[in-house]
Short mmCIF file of C-alpha atoms in Angstrom, two decimals:
data_model
loop_
_atom_site.label_atom_id
_atom_site.label_comp_id
_atom_site.label_asym_id
_atom_site.label_seq_id
_atom_site.Cartn_x
_atom_site.Cartn_y
_atom_site.Cartn_z
CA MET B 15 -3.19 -7.67 -14.28
CA GLY B 16 0.58 -8.21 -12.62
CA GLU B 17 -1.64 -8.69 -9.16
CA ASN B 18 -2.67 -12.29 -10.64
CA LEU B 19 0.82 -13.57 -11.11
CA ARG B 20 1.99 -14.56 -8.04
CA LEU B 21 -0.73 -16.65 -7.07
CA TRP B 22 -1.06 -18.90 -9.57
CA SER B 23 2.97 -19.03 -10.12
CA THR B 24 2.90 -20.77 -6.68
CA VAL B 25 -0.46 -22.77 -7.04
CA THR B 26 0.36 -23.80 -10.67
CA ALA B 27 4.32 -24.74 -10.10
CA LEU B 28 3.12 -27.13 -6.90
CA LYS B 29 0.54 -28.78 -9.11
CA THR B 30 2.75 -29.48 -11.91
CA ASP B 31 5.57 -30.63 -9.82
CA ALA B 32 3.02 -32.85 -8.17
CA MET B 33 0.69 -34.06 -10.87
CA THR B 34 1.94 -33.56 -14.05
CA PRO B 35 4.93 -36.26 -15.73
CA GLN B 36 7.92 -34.31 -16.82
CA PRO B 37 9.49 -36.15 -19.79
CA ALA B 38 13.18 -35.67 -20.05
CA ALA B 39 14.54 -32.90 -22.26
CA SER B 40 10.65 -31.88 -22.86
CA ALA B 41 11.71 -28.03 -22.63
CA LYS B 42 14.21 -28.22 -25.49
CA SER B 43 12.01 -30.29 -27.93
CA LEU B 44 10.61 -27.77 -30.42
CA PRO B 45 6.94 -28.40 -30.15
CA LEU B 46 7.30 -27.33 -26.28
CA ASP B 47 9.38 -24.33 -27.09
CA ARG B 48 6.68 -23.38 -29.41
CA ASP B 49 3.91 -24.03 -26.81
CA ILE B 50 5.95 -21.74 -24.45
CA ALA B 51 6.35 -18.78 -26.65
CA THR B 52 2.53 -18.98 -27.29
CA ALA B 53 1.59 -18.91 -24.19
CA ILE B 54 3.91 -16.01 -23.45
CA GLY B 55 2.66 -14.10 -26.40
CA LEU B 56 -0.80 -14.72 -25.60
CA LEU B 57 -0.21 -13.16 -21.88
CA VAL B 58 0.95 -9.91 -23.54
CA VAL B 59 -1.70 -10.08 -26.04
CA VAL B 60 -4.67 -10.40 -23.33
CA THR B 61 -3.09 -7.97 -21.02
CA ALA B 62 -2.48 -5.52 -23.35
CA GLY B 63 -6.37 -5.74 -24.34
CA ALA B 64 -7.54 -5.10 -20.67
CA TYR B 65 -5.29 -1.90 -20.86
CA ILE B 66 -6.62 -0.47 -23.89
CA PRO B 67 -9.61 1.06 -22.55
CA THR B 68 -7.48 2.94 -19.97
CA PRO B 69 -6.56 6.03 -21.65
CA MET B 70 -9.92 5.80 -23.61
CA TYR B 71 -12.07 6.62 -20.64
CA PRO B 72 -12.32 10.36 -20.82
CA VAL B 73 -13.74 9.79 -24.68
CA TYR B 74 -16.31 7.17 -23.67
CA GLN B 75 -17.59 9.32 -20.77
CA GLN B 76 -17.97 12.18 -23.21
CA LEU B 77 -19.55 10.02 -25.90
CA PHE B 78 -21.81 8.39 -23.90
CA GLY B 79 -22.50 10.97 -21.09
CA PHE B 80 -22.14 9.07 -18.05
CA SER B 81 -21.17 9.90 -14.51
CA ASP B 82 -17.95 9.63 -12.83
CA LEU B 83 -19.42 6.73 -10.96
CA VAL B 84 -20.06 4.21 -13.73
CA MET B 85 -16.78 5.46 -15.02
CA THR B 86 -15.27 4.16 -11.89
CA LEU B 87 -17.53 1.10 -11.83
CA ILE B 88 -16.56 0.06 -15.56
CA TYR B 89 -12.69 0.41 -14.25
CA ALA B 90 -13.45 -1.82 -11.29
CA THR B 91 -15.56 -4.34 -13.09
CA PHE B 92 -12.05 -6.23 -14.00
CA ALA B 93 -11.07 -6.75 -10.67
CA ALA B 94 -14.13 -7.67 -9.28
CA VAL B 95 -14.72 -10.44 -11.80
CA SER B 96 -11.05 -11.53 -12.01
CA ALA B 97 -10.69 -12.69 -8.28
CA PRO B 98 -13.25 -15.29 -8.23
CA ALA B 99 -12.81 -16.30 -11.77
CA LEU B 100 -8.97 -16.88 -11.01
CA LEU B 101 -9.91 -19.24 -7.82
CA LEU B 102 -12.05 -21.63 -10.54
CA PHE B 103 -9.74 -21.27 -13.64
CA GLY B 104 -6.67 -22.71 -12.11
CA PRO B 105 -8.25 -26.02 -11.02
CA ALA B 106 -9.77 -25.99 -14.59
CA SER B 107 -6.43 -26.04 -16.31
CA ASP B 108 -5.59 -29.55 -14.85
CA ALA B 109 -9.39 -30.64 -15.59
CA LEU B 110 -10.07 -29.47 -18.85
CA GLY B 111 -6.40 -29.17 -20.37
CA LYS B 112 -4.34 -26.08 -20.68
CA ARG B 113 -4.98 -25.67 -24.62
CA PHE B 114 -9.10 -25.74 -23.68
CA VAL B 115 -8.49 -22.76 -21.14
CA ILE B 116 -6.45 -20.87 -22.97
CA LEU B 117 -8.56 -20.76 -26.36
CA LEU B 118 -11.44 -19.65 -23.80
CA CYS B 119 -9.32 -17.13 -22.81
CA ILE B 120 -8.76 -16.25 -26.47
CA ALA B 121 -12.71 -15.70 -26.57
CA PHE B 122 -13.18 -13.89 -23.88
CA SER B 123 -11.06 -11.53 -25.06
CA ALA B 124 -12.35 -11.62 -28.50
CA VAL B 125 -15.98 -10.89 -26.82
CA GLY B 126 -14.56 -7.85 -24.74
CA ALA B 127 -12.94 -6.39 -27.76
CA LEU B 128 -16.09 -6.68 -29.87
CA CYS B 129 -18.20 -5.00 -27.15
CA PHE B 130 -15.92 -2.06 -27.04
CA LEU B 131 -15.95 -1.99 -30.85
CA PHE B 132 -19.59 -1.96 -30.93
CA ALA B 133 -20.67 -0.45 -27.80
CA THR B 134 -23.68 2.16 -27.77
CA GLY B 135 -23.55 2.84 -24.07
CA PRO B 136 -21.97 2.06 -20.59
CA ALA B 137 -23.80 -1.29 -20.36
CA TRP B 138 -21.70 -2.33 -23.32
CA LEU B 139 -18.55 -1.17 -21.55
CA LEU B 140 -19.43 -3.09 -18.18
CA ILE B 141 -19.99 -6.26 -20.36
CA ALA B 142 -16.60 -5.64 -21.93
CA ARG B 143 -14.91 -5.32 -18.84
CA VAL B 144 -16.33 -8.70 -17.47
CA ALA B 145 -14.88 -10.65 -20.19
CA GLN B 146 -11.63 -9.19 -20.13
CA GLY B 147 -11.69 -10.01 -16.28
CA LEU B 148 -12.57 -13.68 -17.33
CA SER B 149 -9.71 -13.66 -19.84
CA ILE B 150 -7.02 -12.25 -17.74
CA ALA B 151 -8.13 -14.59 -15.15
CA ALA B 152 -8.00 -17.80 -17.55
CA ALA B 153 -4.83 -16.45 -19.11
CA THR B 154 -3.12 -16.33 -15.95
CA ALA B 155 -4.13 -19.53 -14.80
CA ALA B 156 -3.70 -21.81 -17.72
CA GLY B 157 -0.82 -19.77 -19.23
CA LEU B 158 1.30 -19.50 -16.24
CA ALA B 159 0.88 -23.42 -15.72
CA LEU B 160 1.99 -24.28 -19.19
CA ILE B 161 4.90 -22.10 -19.00
CA VAL B 162 5.84 -23.62 -15.71
CA GLU B 163 5.14 -27.30 -16.75
CA ARG B 164 7.08 -27.04 -20.21
CA THR B 165 10.19 -25.59 -18.39
CA ALA B 166 12.82 -27.41 -17.42
CA PRO B 167 13.10 -28.28 -13.68
CA GLU B 168 16.17 -26.47 -13.11
CA ARG B 169 15.30 -23.41 -14.85
CA ARG B 170 11.21 -22.84 -13.60
CA ALA B 171 12.38 -20.21 -10.84
CA TRP B 172 12.45 -18.03 -14.05
CA ALA B 173 9.15 -19.21 -15.21
CA SER B 174 7.47 -16.58 -12.81
CA VAL B 175 9.98 -13.92 -14.02
CA ILE B 176 8.84 -14.24 -17.51
CA ALA B 177 5.44 -14.29 -16.93
CA THR B 178 5.80 -10.85 -15.23
CA VAL B 179 7.49 -9.45 -17.76
CA ALA B 180 4.69 -10.56 -20.15
CA PHE B 181 2.22 -9.21 -17.88
CA VAL B 182 3.64 -6.00 -17.08
CA GLY B 183 4.96 -5.57 -20.47
CA GLY B 184 1.50 -6.38 -21.65
CA SER B 185 0.09 -3.85 -19.60
CA VAL B 186 2.43 -1.01 -20.88
CA ILE B 187 2.12 -1.71 -24.57
CA GLY B 188 -1.78 -1.96 -24.05
CA THR B 189 -1.76 1.56 -22.44
CA LEU B 190 0.91 3.47 -24.78
CA ALA B 191 -0.55 1.91 -28.02
CA SER B 192 -4.17 2.68 -27.18
CA GLY B 193 -2.99 6.23 -26.56
CA VAL B 194 -1.09 6.43 -29.78
CA ILE B 195 -3.62 5.22 -32.02
CA VAL B 196 -6.24 7.33 -30.57
CA GLU B 197 -4.31 10.28 -30.83
CA TYR B 198 -2.93 9.58 -34.62
CA ALA B 199 -4.72 6.63 -36.54
CA PRO B 200 -7.97 6.65 -38.07
CA PHE B 201 -11.14 5.68 -36.42
CA PRO B 202 -9.46 6.33 -33.14
CA ARG B 203 -12.34 4.44 -31.26
CA TYR B 204 -12.02 1.46 -33.46
CA ALA B 205 -8.57 1.12 -34.43
CA PRO B 206 -6.87 -0.31 -31.30
CA TYR B 207 -9.77 -3.28 -30.81
CA VAL B 208 -9.46 -4.20 -34.80
CA LEU B 209 -6.05 -4.92 -33.94
CA LEU B 210 -6.52 -6.62 -31.10
CA LEU B 211 -8.87 -9.01 -32.95
CA VAL B 212 -6.31 -9.38 -35.36
CA LEU B 213 -3.81 -10.38 -32.93
CA LEU B 214 -6.09 -12.87 -31.02
CA ALA B 215 -6.83 -14.29 -34.51
CA ILE B 216 -3.44 -15.62 -34.84
CA GLY B 217 -3.05 -16.33 -31.39
CA TRP B 218 -6.18 -18.91 -31.88
CA VAL B 219 -4.45 -20.76 -34.76
CA ARG B 220 -1.17 -21.20 -32.36
CA ALA B 221 -3.00 -22.16 -29.48
CA SER B 222 -5.13 -24.84 -31.44
CA ARG B 223 -1.64 -26.38 -31.67
CA ILE B 224 -0.90 -26.93 -28.34
CA GLU B 225 -0.04 -30.13 -27.18
CA SER B 226 -1.90 -30.59 -23.37
CA PHE B 227 -4.26 -32.82 -21.69
CA PRO B 228 -6.25 -32.81 -18.67
CA THR B 229 -4.25 -34.21 -15.50
CA MET B 230 -6.83 -34.81 -13.14
CA PRO B 231 -10.69 -35.87 -13.98
CA LEU B 232 -13.48 -33.21 -14.28
CA ARG B 233 -15.21 -34.60 -10.93
CA ALA B 234 -12.32 -33.45 -9.08
CA TRP B 235 -12.74 -29.68 -10.31
CA ARG B 236 -12.76 -27.52 -7.09
CA PRO B 237 -12.07 -23.73 -6.75
CA VAL B 238 -9.05 -22.71 -4.49
CA ARG B 239 -10.02 -22.29 -0.95
CA PRO B 240 -8.46 -19.46 0.79
CA GLN B 241 -7.03 -19.91 4.23
CA VAL B 242 -4.80 -18.58 6.68
CA PRO B 243 -2.75 -20.62 9.33
CA ARG B 244 -3.09 -19.20 12.77
CA GLU B 245 0.72 -19.06 13.70
CA ILE B 246 1.20 -16.55 10.46
CA ARG B 247 -1.56 -14.43 10.66
CA THR B 248 0.25 -11.45 12.12
CA ARG B 249 2.63 -11.38 9.29
CA PHE B 250 -0.23 -12.30 6.99
CA VAL B 251 -2.14 -8.91 7.85
CA LEU B 252 1.23 -6.72 7.16
CA ALA B 253 1.62 -8.51 3.80
CA ALA B 254 -2.23 -7.81 2.88
CA ALA B 255 -1.76 -4.03 4.20
CA SER B 256 1.54 -3.44 2.36
CA GLY B 257 0.27 -4.88 -1.08
CA SER B 258 -3.20 -3.32 -0.41
CA ALA B 259 -1.55 0.05 0.15
CA ALA B 260 0.27 -0.65 -3.22
CA TRP B 261 -2.60 -1.38 -5.44
CA ILE B 262 -4.75 1.74 -3.77
CA ALA B 263 -1.74 3.90 -5.51
CA MET B 264 -1.86 2.34 -8.71
CA THR B 265 -5.76 1.63 -8.86
CA LEU B 266 -5.88 5.36 -8.38
CA PHE B 267 -4.20 6.04 -11.35
CA LEU B 268 -5.57 3.97 -13.86
CA SER B 269 -9.11 4.60 -12.96
CA VAL B 270 -9.31 8.36 -12.86
CA ILE B 271 -6.01 10.06 -13.69
CA PRO B 272 -6.75 10.26 -17.46
CA ALA B 273 -10.07 11.97 -16.62
CA LEU B 274 -8.40 14.66 -14.17
CA LEU B 275 -5.53 15.38 -16.54
CA ALA B 276 -8.21 16.23 -19.08
CA ARG B 277 -10.47 18.25 -16.95
CA SER B 278 -8.21 20.38 -14.65
CA ALA B 279 -4.56 20.06 -16.19
CA GLY B 280 -6.20 20.55 -19.85
CA ILE B 281 -4.38 17.42 -21.10
CA THR B 282 -6.97 16.04 -23.45
CA SER B 283 -3.94 14.13 -25.48
CA PRO B 284 -4.52 10.45 -25.05
CA VAL B 285 -0.68 10.15 -25.63
CA VAL B 286 0.27 11.96 -22.64
CA SER B 287 -2.10 10.26 -20.15
CA ALA B 288 -1.11 6.85 -21.64
CA GLY B 289 2.69 8.04 -21.11
CA VAL B 290 2.23 9.14 -17.34
CA LEU B 291 0.56 5.33 -16.75
CA ALA B 292 2.87 3.65 -18.81
CA ALA B 293 5.58 5.21 -16.78
CA MET B 294 4.14 4.09 -13.49
CA LEU B 295 3.99 0.78 -14.86
CA MET B 296 7.30 0.73 -16.01
CA CYS B 297 8.62 1.53 -12.66
CA SER B 298 6.93 -1.32 -10.80
CA LEU B 299 7.95 -3.74 -13.32
CA LEU B 300 11.95 -2.71 -12.92
CA THR B 301 11.78 -2.79 -9.01
CA GLN B 302 10.21 -5.94 -8.67
CA LEU B 303 12.72 -7.52 -11.10
CA LEU B 304 15.89 -5.38 -9.44
CA ALA B 305 14.75 -5.93 -5.84
CA VAL B 306 14.79 -9.72 -6.00
CA ARG B 307 17.91 -9.89 -3.69
CA VAL B 308 16.45 -7.14 -0.92
CA SER B 309 15.09 -8.53 2.48
CA ALA B 310 11.06 -8.77 2.25
CA VAL B 311 11.01 -6.22 5.01
CA LYS B 312 13.34 -3.70 3.79
CA MET B 313 11.37 -4.07 0.33
CA GLN B 314 7.85 -3.40 2.36
CA LEU B 315 9.26 -0.35 4.17
CA ALA B 316 11.06 1.25 1.26
CA GLY B 317 7.89 0.60 -0.87
CA LEU B 318 5.33 1.91 1.56
CA CYS B 319 7.75 5.22 2.14
CA ALA B 320 7.60 5.79 -1.38
CA LEU B 321 3.88 5.12 -1.69
CA SER B 322 3.45 7.70 0.92
CA VAL B 323 5.21 10.40 -0.40
CA GLY B 324 3.47 9.34 -4.25
CA LEU B 325 -0.16 9.45 -2.37
CA ILE B 326 0.17 12.43 -0.13
CA GLY B 327 1.53 14.49 -3.49
CA LEU B 328 -1.49 13.30 -5.38
CA ALA B 329 -3.85 14.19 -2.65
CA PHE B 330 -2.55 17.71 -2.47
CA ASP B 331 -2.28 17.78 -6.78
CA GLY B 332 -5.46 15.93 -7.11
CA GLY B 333 -4.34 15.29 -10.70
CA GLY B 334 -4.16 19.22 -11.70
CA SER B 335 -0.92 19.45 -13.40
CA ILE B 336 1.03 17.20 -15.31
CA VAL B 337 4.71 17.41 -13.93
CA PRO B 338 3.64 16.79 -10.29
CA THR B 339 1.13 13.80 -11.23
CA LEU B 340 3.96 11.99 -13.14
CA VAL B 341 6.22 12.22 -10.39
CA CYS B 342 3.61 10.93 -8.27
CA ALA B 343 2.92 8.29 -10.92
CA VAL B 344 6.60 7.37 -11.04
CA LEU B 345 7.01 7.43 -7.00
CA SER B 346 3.73 5.19 -6.98
CA GLY B 347 5.08 2.79 -9.55
CA LEU B 348 8.07 2.40 -7.55
CA GLY B 349 6.57 2.00 -4.49
CA ASN B 350 4.23 -0.56 -5.90
CA GLY B 351 6.51 -2.74 -6.98
CA LEU B 352 8.75 -2.88 -3.94
CA ALA B 353 5.67 -2.94 -1.33
CA TYR B 354 4.08 -5.71 -3.88
CA ALA B 355 7.02 -7.61 -4.17
CA GLY B 356 8.12 -7.30 -0.54
CA ALA B 357 4.32 -8.64 0.75
CA THR B 358 4.57 -11.58 -1.31
CA ALA B 359 7.80 -12.62 -0.41
CA SER B 360 7.10 -12.32 2.96
CA ILE B 361 4.47 -15.15 2.81
CA ASP B 362 6.79 -17.21 0.41
CA MET B 363 9.31 -17.35 3.19
CA VAL B 364 6.46 -18.61 6.13
CA THR B 365 4.10 -20.97 3.94
CA THR B 366 5.00 -24.70 2.30
CA ASN B 367 3.85 -26.62 -0.64
CA ARG B 368 1.07 -27.67 1.05
CA ASN B 369 -0.86 -24.36 1.98
CA ARG B 370 0.79 -21.57 -0.21
CA GLY B 371 -2.01 -21.82 -2.66
CA ALA B 372 -4.47 -21.31 -0.04
CA VAL B 373 -2.74 -18.49 1.87
CA ASN B 374 -1.84 -16.89 -1.67
CA ALA B 375 -5.44 -17.23 -2.36
CA ALA B 376 -6.35 -15.23 0.81
CA LEU B 377 -3.80 -12.65 0.09
CA TYR B 378 -4.92 -11.96 -3.19
CA ILE B 379 -8.48 -11.59 -1.94
CA PHE B 380 -7.54 -8.20 -0.12
CA PHE B 381 -5.27 -7.10 -3.15
CA TYR B 382 -8.11 -7.44 -5.34
CA LEU B 383 -10.55 -5.61 -3.05
CA ALA B 384 -7.77 -2.77 -2.58
CA THR B 385 -7.81 -2.69 -6.63
CA GLY B 386 -11.36 -2.11 -6.94
CA ALA B 387 -12.78 -0.40 -3.76
CA PRO B 388 -10.97 2.96 -3.81
CA PRO B 389 -12.10 3.62 -7.76
CA ILE B 390 -15.54 3.08 -6.50
CA ALA B 391 -15.24 4.93 -3.51
CA VAL B 392 -13.94 7.84 -5.42
CA GLY B 393 -16.91 7.35 -7.62
CA LEU B 394 -19.35 7.64 -4.89
CA LEU B 395 -17.94 10.74 -3.18
CA THR B 396 -18.62 12.19 -6.68
CA ALA B 397 -22.25 12.24 -5.64
CA TRP B 398 -21.16 15.42 -3.33
CA ILE B 399 -17.61 16.52 -4.13
CA PRO B 400 -15.85 17.36 -7.49
CA LEU B 401 -13.76 14.22 -8.69
CA GLY B 402 -10.33 15.78 -7.98
CA THR B 403 -11.15 16.28 -4.39
CA ALA B 404 -12.29 12.80 -4.18
CA LEU B 405 -9.38 11.52 -5.34
CA SER B 406 -7.34 13.63 -2.66
CA TRP B 407 -9.60 12.32 -0.18
CA ILE B 408 -8.92 8.56 -1.13
CA SER B 409 -5.39 9.47 -1.69
CA TRP B 410 -5.21 10.59 2.16
CA PHE B 411 -6.65 7.46 2.95
CA GLY B 412 -4.24 5.28 1.25
CA ALA B 413 -1.11 7.26 2.56
CA ALA B 414 -2.70 6.40 5.80
CA VAL B 415 -2.54 2.96 5.36
CA ALA B 416 1.01 2.97 4.31
CA VAL B 417 2.06 4.80 7.37
CA ALA B 418 0.51 2.80 9.69
CA THR B 419 1.79 -0.39 8.21
CA ILE B 420 5.43 1.10 8.36
CA ALA B 421 4.49 1.70 11.97
CA ALA B 422 3.13 -1.60 12.64
CA ILE B 423 6.10 -3.39 10.58
CA ILE B 424 8.85 -1.18 12.40
CA SER B 425 7.19 -1.87 15.97
CA LEU B 426 6.79 -5.40 15.48
CA GLY B 427 10.33 -5.83 14.14
CA LEU B 428 11.47 -3.90 17.54
CA HIS B 429 9.64 -6.37 19.79
CA ALA B 430 10.77 -9.34 18.13
CA ARG B 431 14.69 -7.82 18.58
CA GLY B 432 13.64 -7.38 22.06
CA ARG B 433 12.43 -10.80 22.60
CA ALA B 434 15.30 -12.27 21.02
CA GLU B 435 18.03 -10.50 23.44
CA LYS B 436 15.94 -11.24 26.10
CA CYS B 437 16.28 -14.98 25.32
CA GLY B 438 19.80 -14.34 24.24
CA ARG B 439 20.54 -12.94 28.03
CA GLY B 440 18.47 -15.82 29.55
CA ALA B 441 20.04 -18.55 27.96
CA GLY B 442 23.68 -17.10 28.46
CA GLY B 443 22.88 -16.83 32.35
CA ALA B 444 21.69 -20.39 32.46
CA ALA B 445 24.70 -21.49 30.50
CA ILE B 446 27.16 -19.58 33.26
CA ALA B 447 25.32 -20.92 36.13
#
């Protein structure tokens, strides 16, 4: 997922600059260009694989007869595994070498695909999502580190952008391809994973040729420790709230909207539900790429406004009709891209090379909670109320978080401006005296 990216873009860039020798013209030699292309391709393939199940949840639920709670748990397992795994695999890529961790990523993704391929019940799906979570964490840590390491220093700012496109592009490709294959291909339940396994086999051959060696001893392998300095905690809380609101909206769509469109709107076509989700993901990507020159505060405020409208609309509609759901998906995608990019930019502005990894690790703990907790809450509520009503309740909660964060950002901004004006008047008076 794209939520992994910015944590390791800062951590790995720091480690690469500090610890890895940089041969002159290394970014221009053929083998290194090949390695970068391999890493980017694998990021796309592995991310696409993680999103293949998204339009298929209603199919699995009907086939295996599990509850809405189990369906949301299957979705949330991915985020629950990715968060701690990401904190481990980042240092592992330095202690074991990028090639080893990338091959491990391919192996985890293949295990996930095989579990989906031969699934006979929800337990298989849970194991598959665990494997996919580990795969994404390994791909993020080692793949991004390799891209940064093998890119010329003057072009490293683009490494994070390239990886963003790879991750979100993979999510769009995986969602759409899955919907199309399930709708039109023979053996729809198996064909997406067979294709994924073929691509992973090709990736294994290419990744086996990557030139990479450990840059620190194995005994030095330690997980990244989340930590927030006292002086930036207020800004951190606002950034965490903005990003969390962004992922509450995104994860509600990805986890339950395909099932609700099938039940409430009568949209049983996987292509249609996949198209709605892909539109949301693409809007998120485009806003992140196009709003890079906008201030962090403006991005957060604009994103939170869009999220509020999208979530309120989702709360009223509850996934009951296709057009309102699509409009809310687009608004939520735009809001996700702006609020998420603004939140991370806000933290990047006040962190240094010494503490950036620890602060971003803490920030992404909140983002992962926002990714995993809302679907589980929806699933738990379905023990007493219908799925659409449960979605509406959690959507109202997400909208409340967004509105409260808007109010807090504006209030603190006005307070800071008042203090600055007061200090300015005091300085002017002292000068005149």
